[in-house]
Short mmCIF file of C-alpha atoms in Angstrom, two decimals:
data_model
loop_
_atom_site.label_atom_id
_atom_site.label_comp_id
_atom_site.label_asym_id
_atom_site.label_seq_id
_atom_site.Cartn_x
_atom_site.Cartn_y
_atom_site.Cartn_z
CA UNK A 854 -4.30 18.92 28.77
CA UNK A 855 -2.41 15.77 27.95
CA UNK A 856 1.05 16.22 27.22
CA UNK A 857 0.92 13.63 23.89
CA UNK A 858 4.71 13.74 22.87
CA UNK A 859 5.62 12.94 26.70
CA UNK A 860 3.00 10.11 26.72
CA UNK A 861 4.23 8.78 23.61
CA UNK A 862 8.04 9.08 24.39
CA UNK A 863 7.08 6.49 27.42
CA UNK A 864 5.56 4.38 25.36
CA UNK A 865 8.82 4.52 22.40
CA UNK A 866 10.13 0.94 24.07
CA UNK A 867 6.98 -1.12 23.41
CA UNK A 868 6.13 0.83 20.33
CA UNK A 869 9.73 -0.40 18.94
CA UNK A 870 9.24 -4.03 20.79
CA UNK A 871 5.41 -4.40 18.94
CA UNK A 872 7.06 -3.43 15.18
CA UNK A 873 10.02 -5.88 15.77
CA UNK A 874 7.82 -8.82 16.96
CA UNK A 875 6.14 -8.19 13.92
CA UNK A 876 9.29 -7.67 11.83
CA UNK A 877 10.76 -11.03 12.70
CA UNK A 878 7.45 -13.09 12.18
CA UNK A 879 6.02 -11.84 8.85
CA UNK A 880 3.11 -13.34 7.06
CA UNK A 881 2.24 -13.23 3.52
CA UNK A 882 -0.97 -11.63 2.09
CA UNK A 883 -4.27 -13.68 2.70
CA UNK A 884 -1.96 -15.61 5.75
CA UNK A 885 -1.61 -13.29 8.17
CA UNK A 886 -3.61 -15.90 10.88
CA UNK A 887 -0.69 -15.60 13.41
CA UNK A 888 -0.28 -11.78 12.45
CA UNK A 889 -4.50 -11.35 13.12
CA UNK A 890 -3.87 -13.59 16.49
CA UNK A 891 -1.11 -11.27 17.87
CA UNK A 892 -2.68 -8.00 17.02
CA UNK A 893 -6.34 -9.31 18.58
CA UNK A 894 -4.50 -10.36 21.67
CA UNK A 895 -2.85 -6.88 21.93
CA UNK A 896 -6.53 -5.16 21.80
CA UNK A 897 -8.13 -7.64 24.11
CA UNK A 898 -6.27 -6.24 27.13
CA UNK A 899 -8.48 -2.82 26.17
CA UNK A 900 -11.28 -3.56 28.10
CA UNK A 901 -13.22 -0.59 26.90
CA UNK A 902 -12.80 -0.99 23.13
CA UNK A 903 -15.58 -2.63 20.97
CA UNK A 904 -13.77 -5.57 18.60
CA UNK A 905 -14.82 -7.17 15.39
CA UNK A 906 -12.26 -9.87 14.24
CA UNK A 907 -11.96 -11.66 11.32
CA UNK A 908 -13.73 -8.77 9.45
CA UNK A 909 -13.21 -9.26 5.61
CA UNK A 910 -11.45 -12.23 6.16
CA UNK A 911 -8.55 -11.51 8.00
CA UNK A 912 -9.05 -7.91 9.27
CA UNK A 913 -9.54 -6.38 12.56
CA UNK A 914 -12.06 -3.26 14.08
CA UNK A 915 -11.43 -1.65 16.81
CA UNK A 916 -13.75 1.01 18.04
CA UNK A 917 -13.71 3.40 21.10
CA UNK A 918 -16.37 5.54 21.87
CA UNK A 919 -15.78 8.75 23.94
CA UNK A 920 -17.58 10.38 26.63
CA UNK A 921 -19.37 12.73 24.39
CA UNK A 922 -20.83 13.13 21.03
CA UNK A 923 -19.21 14.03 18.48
CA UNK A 924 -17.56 12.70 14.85
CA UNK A 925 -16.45 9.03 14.54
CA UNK A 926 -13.00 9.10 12.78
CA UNK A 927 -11.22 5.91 12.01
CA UNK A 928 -7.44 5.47 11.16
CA UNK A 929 -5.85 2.33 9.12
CA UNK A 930 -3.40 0.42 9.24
CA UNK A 931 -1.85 -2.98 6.82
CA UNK A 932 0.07 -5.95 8.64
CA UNK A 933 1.15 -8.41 5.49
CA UNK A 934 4.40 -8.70 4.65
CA UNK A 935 6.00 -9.47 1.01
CA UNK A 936 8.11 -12.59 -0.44
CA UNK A 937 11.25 -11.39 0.15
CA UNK A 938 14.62 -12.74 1.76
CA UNK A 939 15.58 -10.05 4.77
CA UNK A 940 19.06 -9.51 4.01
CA UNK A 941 19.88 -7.16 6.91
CA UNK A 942 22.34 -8.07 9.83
CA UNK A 943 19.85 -6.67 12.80
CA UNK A 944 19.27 -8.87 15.80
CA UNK A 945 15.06 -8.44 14.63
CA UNK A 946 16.08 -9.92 10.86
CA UNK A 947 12.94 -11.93 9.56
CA UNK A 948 13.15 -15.18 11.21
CA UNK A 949 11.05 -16.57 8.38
CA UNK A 950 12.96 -17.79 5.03
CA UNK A 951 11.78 -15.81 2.46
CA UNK A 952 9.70 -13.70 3.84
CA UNK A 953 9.98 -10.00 5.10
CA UNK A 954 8.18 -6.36 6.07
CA UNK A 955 9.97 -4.87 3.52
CA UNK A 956 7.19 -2.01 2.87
CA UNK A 957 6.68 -1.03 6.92
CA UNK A 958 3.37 -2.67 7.68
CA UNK A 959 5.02 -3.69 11.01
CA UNK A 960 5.65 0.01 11.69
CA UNK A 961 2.03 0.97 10.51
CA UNK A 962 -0.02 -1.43 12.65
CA UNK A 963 2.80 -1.21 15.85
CA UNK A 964 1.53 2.89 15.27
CA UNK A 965 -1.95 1.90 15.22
CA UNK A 966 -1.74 -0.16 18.31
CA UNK A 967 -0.01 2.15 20.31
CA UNK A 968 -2.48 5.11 19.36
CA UNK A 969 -5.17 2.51 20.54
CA UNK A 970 -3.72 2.14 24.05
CA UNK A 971 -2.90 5.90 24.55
CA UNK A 972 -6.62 6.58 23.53
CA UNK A 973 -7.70 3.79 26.00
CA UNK A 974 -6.13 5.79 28.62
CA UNK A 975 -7.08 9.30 28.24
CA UNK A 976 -10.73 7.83 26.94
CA UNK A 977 -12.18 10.75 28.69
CA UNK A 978 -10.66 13.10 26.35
CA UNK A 979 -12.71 11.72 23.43
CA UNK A 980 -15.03 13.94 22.45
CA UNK A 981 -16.54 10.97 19.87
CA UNK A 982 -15.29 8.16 18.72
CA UNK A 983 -12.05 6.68 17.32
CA UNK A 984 -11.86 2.95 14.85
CA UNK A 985 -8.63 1.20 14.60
CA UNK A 986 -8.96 -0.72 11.25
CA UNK A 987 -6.29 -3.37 11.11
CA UNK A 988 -6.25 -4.59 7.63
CA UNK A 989 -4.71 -7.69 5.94
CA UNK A 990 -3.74 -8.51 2.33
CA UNK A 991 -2.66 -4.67 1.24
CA UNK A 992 0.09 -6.18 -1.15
CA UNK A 993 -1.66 -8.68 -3.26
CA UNK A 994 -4.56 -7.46 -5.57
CA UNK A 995 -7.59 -7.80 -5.25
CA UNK A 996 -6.66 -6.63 -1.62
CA UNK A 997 -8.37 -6.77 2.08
CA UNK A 998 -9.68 -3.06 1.85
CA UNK A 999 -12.36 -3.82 -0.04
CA UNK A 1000 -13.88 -6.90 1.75
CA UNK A 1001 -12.96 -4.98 5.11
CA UNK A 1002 -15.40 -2.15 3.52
CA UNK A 1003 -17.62 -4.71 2.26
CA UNK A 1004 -18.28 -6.16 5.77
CA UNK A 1005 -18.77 -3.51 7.75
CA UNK A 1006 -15.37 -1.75 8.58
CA UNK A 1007 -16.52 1.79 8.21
CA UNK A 1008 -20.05 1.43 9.52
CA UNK A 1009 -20.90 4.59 11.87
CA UNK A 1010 -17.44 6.29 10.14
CA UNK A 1011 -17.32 10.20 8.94
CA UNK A 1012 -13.25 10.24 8.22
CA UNK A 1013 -11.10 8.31 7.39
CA UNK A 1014 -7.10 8.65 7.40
CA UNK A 1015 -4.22 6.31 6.46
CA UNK A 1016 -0.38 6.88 6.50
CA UNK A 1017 2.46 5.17 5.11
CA UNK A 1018 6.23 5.47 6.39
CA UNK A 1019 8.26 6.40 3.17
CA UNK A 1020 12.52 5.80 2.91
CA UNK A 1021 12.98 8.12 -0.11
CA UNK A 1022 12.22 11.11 2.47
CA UNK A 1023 13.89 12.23 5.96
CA UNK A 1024 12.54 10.85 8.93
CA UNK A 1025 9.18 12.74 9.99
CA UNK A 1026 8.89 15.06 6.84
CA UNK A 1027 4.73 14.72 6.46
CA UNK A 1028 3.92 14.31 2.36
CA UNK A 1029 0.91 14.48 0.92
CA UNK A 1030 -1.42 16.10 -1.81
CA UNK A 1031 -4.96 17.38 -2.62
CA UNK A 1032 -6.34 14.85 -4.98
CA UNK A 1033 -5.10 12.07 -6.56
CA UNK A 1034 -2.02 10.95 -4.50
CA UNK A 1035 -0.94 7.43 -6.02
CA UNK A 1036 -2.21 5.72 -9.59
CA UNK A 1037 -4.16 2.67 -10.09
CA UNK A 1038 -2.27 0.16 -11.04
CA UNK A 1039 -2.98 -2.74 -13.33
CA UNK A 1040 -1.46 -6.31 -14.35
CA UNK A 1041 -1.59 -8.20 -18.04
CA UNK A 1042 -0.09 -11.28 -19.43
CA UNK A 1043 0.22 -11.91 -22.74
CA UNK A 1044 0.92 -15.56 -24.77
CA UNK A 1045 2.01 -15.41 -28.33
CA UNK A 1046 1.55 -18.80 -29.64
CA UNK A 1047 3.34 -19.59 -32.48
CA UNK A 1048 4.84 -22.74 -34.13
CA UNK A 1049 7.75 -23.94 -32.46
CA UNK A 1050 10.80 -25.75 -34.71
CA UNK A 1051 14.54 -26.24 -35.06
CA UNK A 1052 17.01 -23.14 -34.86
CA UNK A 1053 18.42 -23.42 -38.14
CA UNK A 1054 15.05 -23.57 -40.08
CA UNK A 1055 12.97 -20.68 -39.19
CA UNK A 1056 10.88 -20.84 -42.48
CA UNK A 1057 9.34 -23.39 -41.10
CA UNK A 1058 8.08 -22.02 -37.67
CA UNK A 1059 6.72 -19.14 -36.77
CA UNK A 1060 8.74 -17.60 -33.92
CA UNK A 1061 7.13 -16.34 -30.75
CA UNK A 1062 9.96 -14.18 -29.54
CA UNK A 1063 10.60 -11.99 -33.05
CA UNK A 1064 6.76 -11.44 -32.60
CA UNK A 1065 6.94 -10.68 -28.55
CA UNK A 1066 10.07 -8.44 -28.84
CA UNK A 1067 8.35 -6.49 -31.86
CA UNK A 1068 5.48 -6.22 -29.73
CA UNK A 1069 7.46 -4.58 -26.73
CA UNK A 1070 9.32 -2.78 -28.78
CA UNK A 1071 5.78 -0.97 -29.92
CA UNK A 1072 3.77 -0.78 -27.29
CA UNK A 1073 5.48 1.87 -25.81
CA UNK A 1074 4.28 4.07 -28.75
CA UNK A 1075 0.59 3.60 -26.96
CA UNK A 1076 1.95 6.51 -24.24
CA UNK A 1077 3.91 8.42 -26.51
CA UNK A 1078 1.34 8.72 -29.52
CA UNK A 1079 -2.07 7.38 -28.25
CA UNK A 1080 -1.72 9.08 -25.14
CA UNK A 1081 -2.66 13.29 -24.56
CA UNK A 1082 0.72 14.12 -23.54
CA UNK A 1083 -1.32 16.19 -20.17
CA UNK A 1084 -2.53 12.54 -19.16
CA UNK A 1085 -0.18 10.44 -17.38
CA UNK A 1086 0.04 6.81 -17.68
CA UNK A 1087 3.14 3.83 -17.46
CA UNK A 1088 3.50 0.68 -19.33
CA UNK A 1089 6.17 -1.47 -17.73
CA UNK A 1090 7.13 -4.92 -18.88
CA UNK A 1091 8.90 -6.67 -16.46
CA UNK A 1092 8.68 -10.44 -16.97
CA UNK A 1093 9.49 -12.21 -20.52
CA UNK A 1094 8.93 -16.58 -20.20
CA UNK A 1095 10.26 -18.24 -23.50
CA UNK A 1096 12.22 -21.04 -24.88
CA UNK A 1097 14.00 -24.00 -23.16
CA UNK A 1098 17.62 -24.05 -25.12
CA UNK A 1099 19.68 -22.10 -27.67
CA UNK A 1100 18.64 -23.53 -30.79
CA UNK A 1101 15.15 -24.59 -30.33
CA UNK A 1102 12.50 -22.19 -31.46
CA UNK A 1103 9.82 -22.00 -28.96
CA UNK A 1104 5.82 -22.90 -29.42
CA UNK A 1105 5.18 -20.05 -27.04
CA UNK A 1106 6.50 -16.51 -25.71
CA UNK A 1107 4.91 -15.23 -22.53
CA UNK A 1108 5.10 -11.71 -21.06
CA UNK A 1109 4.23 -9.83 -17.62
CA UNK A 1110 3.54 -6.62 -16.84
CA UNK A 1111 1.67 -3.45 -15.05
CA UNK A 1112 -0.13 -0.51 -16.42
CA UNK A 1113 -0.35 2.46 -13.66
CA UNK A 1114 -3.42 5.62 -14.33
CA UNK A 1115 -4.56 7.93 -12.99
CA UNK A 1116 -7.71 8.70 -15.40
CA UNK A 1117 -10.43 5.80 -15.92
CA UNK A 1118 -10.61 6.87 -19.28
CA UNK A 1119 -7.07 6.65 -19.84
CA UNK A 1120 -7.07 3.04 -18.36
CA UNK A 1121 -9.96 2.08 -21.23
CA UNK A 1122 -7.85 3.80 -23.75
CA UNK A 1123 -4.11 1.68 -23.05
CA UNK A 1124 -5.95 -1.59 -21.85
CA UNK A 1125 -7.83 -1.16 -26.00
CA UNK A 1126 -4.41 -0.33 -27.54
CA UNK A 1127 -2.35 -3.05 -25.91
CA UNK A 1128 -4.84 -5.67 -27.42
CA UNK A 1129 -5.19 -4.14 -30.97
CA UNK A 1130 -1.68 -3.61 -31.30
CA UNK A 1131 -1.28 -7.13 -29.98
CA UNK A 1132 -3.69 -8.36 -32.63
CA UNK A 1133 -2.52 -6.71 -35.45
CA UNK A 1134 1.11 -7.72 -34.94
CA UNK A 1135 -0.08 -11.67 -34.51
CA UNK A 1136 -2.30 -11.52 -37.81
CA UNK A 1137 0.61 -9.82 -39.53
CA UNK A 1138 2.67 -12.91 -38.25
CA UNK A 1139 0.29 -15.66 -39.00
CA UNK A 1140 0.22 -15.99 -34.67
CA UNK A 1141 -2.40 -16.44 -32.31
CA UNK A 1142 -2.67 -14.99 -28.33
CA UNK A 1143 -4.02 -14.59 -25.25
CA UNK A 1144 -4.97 -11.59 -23.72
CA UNK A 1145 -5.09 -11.39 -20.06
CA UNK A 1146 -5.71 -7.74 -18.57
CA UNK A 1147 -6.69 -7.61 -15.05
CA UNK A 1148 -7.39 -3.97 -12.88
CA UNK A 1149 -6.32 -3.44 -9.43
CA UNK A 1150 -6.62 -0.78 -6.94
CA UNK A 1151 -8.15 2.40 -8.18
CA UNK A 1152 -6.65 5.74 -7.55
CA UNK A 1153 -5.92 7.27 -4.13
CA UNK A 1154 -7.68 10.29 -4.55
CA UNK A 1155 -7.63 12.93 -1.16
CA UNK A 1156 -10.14 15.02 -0.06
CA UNK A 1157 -9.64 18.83 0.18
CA UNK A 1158 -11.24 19.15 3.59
CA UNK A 1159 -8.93 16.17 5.07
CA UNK A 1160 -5.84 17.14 2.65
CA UNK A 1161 -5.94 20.73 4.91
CA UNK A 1162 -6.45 18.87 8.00
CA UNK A 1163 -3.15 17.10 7.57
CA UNK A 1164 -1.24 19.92 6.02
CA UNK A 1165 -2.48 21.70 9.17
CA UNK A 1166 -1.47 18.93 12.09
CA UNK A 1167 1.69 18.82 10.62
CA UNK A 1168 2.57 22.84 10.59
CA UNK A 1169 0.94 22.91 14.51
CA UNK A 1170 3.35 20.12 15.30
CA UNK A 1171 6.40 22.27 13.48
CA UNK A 1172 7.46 19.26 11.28
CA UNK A 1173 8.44 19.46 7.60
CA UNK A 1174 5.52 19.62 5.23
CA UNK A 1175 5.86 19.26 1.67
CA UNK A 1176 2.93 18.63 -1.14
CA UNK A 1177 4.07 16.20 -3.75
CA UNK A 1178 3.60 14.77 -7.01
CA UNK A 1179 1.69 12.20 -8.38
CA UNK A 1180 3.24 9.05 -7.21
CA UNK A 1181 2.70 5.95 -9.97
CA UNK A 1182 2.60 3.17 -6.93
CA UNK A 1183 -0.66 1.48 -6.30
CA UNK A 1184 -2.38 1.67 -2.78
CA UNK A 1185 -6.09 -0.11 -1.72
CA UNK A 1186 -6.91 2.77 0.72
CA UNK A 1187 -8.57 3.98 -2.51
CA UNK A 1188 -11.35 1.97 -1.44
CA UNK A 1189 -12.20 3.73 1.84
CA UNK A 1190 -11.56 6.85 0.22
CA UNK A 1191 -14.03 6.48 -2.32
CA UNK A 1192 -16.89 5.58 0.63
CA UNK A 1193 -15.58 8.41 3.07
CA UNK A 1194 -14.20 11.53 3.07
CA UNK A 1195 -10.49 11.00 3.88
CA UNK A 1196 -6.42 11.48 3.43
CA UNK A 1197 -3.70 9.37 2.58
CA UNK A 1198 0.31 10.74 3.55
CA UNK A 1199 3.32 9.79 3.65
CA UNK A 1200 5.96 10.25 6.96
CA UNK A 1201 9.50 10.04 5.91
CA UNK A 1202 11.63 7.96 7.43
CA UNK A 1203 14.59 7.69 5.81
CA UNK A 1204 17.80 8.33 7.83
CA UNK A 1205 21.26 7.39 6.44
CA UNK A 1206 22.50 6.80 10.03
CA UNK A 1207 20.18 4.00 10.63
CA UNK A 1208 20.63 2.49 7.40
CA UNK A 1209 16.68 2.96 6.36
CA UNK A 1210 17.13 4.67 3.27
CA UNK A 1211 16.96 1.51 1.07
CA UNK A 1212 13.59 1.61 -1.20
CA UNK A 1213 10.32 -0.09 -0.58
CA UNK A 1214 10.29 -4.00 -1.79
CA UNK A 1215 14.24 -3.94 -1.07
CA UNK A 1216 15.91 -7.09 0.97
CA UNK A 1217 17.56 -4.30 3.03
CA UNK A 1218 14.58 -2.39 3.35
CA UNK A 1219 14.55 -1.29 7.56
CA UNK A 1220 12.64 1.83 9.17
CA UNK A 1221 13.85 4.66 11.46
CA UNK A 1222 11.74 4.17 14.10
CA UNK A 1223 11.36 7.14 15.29
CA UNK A 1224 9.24 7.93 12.26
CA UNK A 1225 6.88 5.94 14.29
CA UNK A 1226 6.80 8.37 16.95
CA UNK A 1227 6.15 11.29 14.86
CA UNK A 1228 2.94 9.31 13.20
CA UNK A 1229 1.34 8.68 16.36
CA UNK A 1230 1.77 12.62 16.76
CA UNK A 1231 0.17 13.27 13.62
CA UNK A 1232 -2.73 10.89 14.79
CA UNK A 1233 -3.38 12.55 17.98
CA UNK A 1234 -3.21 15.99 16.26
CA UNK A 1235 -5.85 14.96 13.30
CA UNK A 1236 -7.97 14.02 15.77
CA UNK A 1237 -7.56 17.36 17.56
CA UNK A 1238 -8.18 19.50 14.41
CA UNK A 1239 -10.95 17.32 13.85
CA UNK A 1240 -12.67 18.01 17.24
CA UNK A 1241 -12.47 14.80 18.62
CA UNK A 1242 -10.01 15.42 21.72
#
């Protein structure tokens, strides 16, 4: 028997030295060409793996068949990066202005890779095959998961599983939960237009921002009195665009927001009641607008079978397991999950210590890498619950 932990311990150095190449030369979503280059170039020096490149668009798939026959089970893994300024002091600080991993996509596909080569190695353990599915474009809506799917990426796959390093929870606590895991989140932008004027005759206008800040001030009442209170739904506005001076009444008030769900019908029901309230507000105010609701990811939604084969690699390797709830974030693994049986979970790795306990989308936002360690772990023993080493 392979001795996994031992294998992977040897292997900690590059591991760390993949995930800070990649932390200190991010690329956005959709321009990850350098990002697909590096990772391809990794994989080409497995001479036994089967590689697809440029799948989707951007994406990469990475197959390695075993010895015998037996399941094909493929793992993911997301390498864009987000438009934010690195603020930490670390010698492998983004060296791109602007620009960061502040989610742990570097720590995902530096996993990924390094589960690849230990694979490579002990091929004859395989007892079917494993795909590496290196996606791109996991941040920005529409996504990569779906053209990835779309084009081939789980062709030949029964499983599927995915996991995501997590700062709000000590490094190497495994997280997950039967069913639906994270909501679907949603985007909609709104213009009021009204009649813009001067400040010190409103009779004469008819003010965009009295109309947008009644508006926000009611929409709200969509979850608490449109909404069964055993549903669960969010309405967040978190951009308002309006006026250029003090005493100017605009033409126009814009807003921004996100809707997260984790019922379809729920989603029909708040995208209907943000427009009627919308219109009925504007007619009351002699206003027009434009209605701009757009859906994103669906819901991550875990199947039973795989939900128990996590909950059980995790209690064989003696770590910290823990279901929890609902979480309202938005993640496109939905989209293999709803053409394979799969599971989505989270591995803390949050340590105080190592200053990695700042939240996701945070300019200070770092990982304890060891978390990284105990994910390849949980990789290896999936894939040994599952019957395929």
């Amino acid at each position: 028997m392979v001795n996994w932990k031992k294998e992977i311990e040897e292997k900690f150095d590059r591991l760390v030295e993949i995930r800070r190449y990649m932390h200190m030369n991010p690329e956005l979503s959709y321009h990850e060409d350098k990002t697909h280059d590096f990772i391809l170039s990794e994989l080409k020096k497995l001479d036994k793996l089967q590689i697809r490149e440029r799948v989707g668009q951007n994406g990469i798939v990475a197959k390695l068949k075993g010895n015998e026959p037996g399941q094909t089970i493929a793992f993911r893994a997301d390498f864009d990066a987000l438009p934010i300024q690195d603020e930490k002091d670390v010698p492998y600080k983004s060296t791109v202005d602007g620009v960061m991993h502040a989610c742990g996509h570097d720590g995902h596909t530096a996993t990924l890779l390094t589960l690849c080569e230990l694979l490579h190695e002990h091929q004859s353990q395989l007892k079917g095959n494993v795909v590496f599915i290196f996606q791109y474009a996991e941040e920005l809506s529409p996504g990569g998961a779906k053209p990835m799917v779309d084009d081939g990426a789980l062709d030949g796959v029964d499983k599927i599983y995915g996991n995501h390093f997590w700062s709000g929870h000590s490094t190497s606590e495994i997280k997950t939960k039967r069913s639906a895991v994270m909501a679907s989140p949603d985007y909609f932008k709104i213009t009021i237009q009204g009649k813009g004027g001067h400040g010190a005759k409103p009779h004469t206008s008819i003010d965009p921002i009295v109309i947008v800040s009644e508006y926000i001030s009611s929409l709200q009442k969509i979850i608490s009195r449109n909404l069964d209170p055993i549903d669960q739904g969010v309405i967040t506005v978190g951009k308002i665009d309006a006026g250029n001076t003090f005493n100017v009444i605009s033409d126009t008030a814009t807003i921004e927001g996100t809707v997260r769900t984790f019922n379809p019908k729920v989603k029909d029901l708040i995208e209907e009641e943000l427009e009627r309230l919308l219109k009925g507000i504007c007619i009351a105010n002699n206003a027009s607008y434009d209605f701009d609701y757009r859906r994103g990811y669906p819901t991550v939604i875990n199947h039973d079978e795989q939900y128990n084969v996590v909950k059980e690699a995790a209690t064989d390797l003696d770590l910290t397991y823990e279901d929890i709830e609902p979480m309202m974030i938005g993640e496109d693994f939905s989209y293999y999950l709803l053409e394979r049986p799969g599971c989505f979970f989270l591995t803390g790795s949050g340590n105080e210590e190592k200053s990695s306990t700042a939240p996701h989308h945070h300019p200070m936002f770092d990982l304890d890498e060891d978390a990284m360690k105990t994910t390849t772990e949980m990789f290896l023993k999936i894939l040994e619950v599952e019957g395929v080493i």
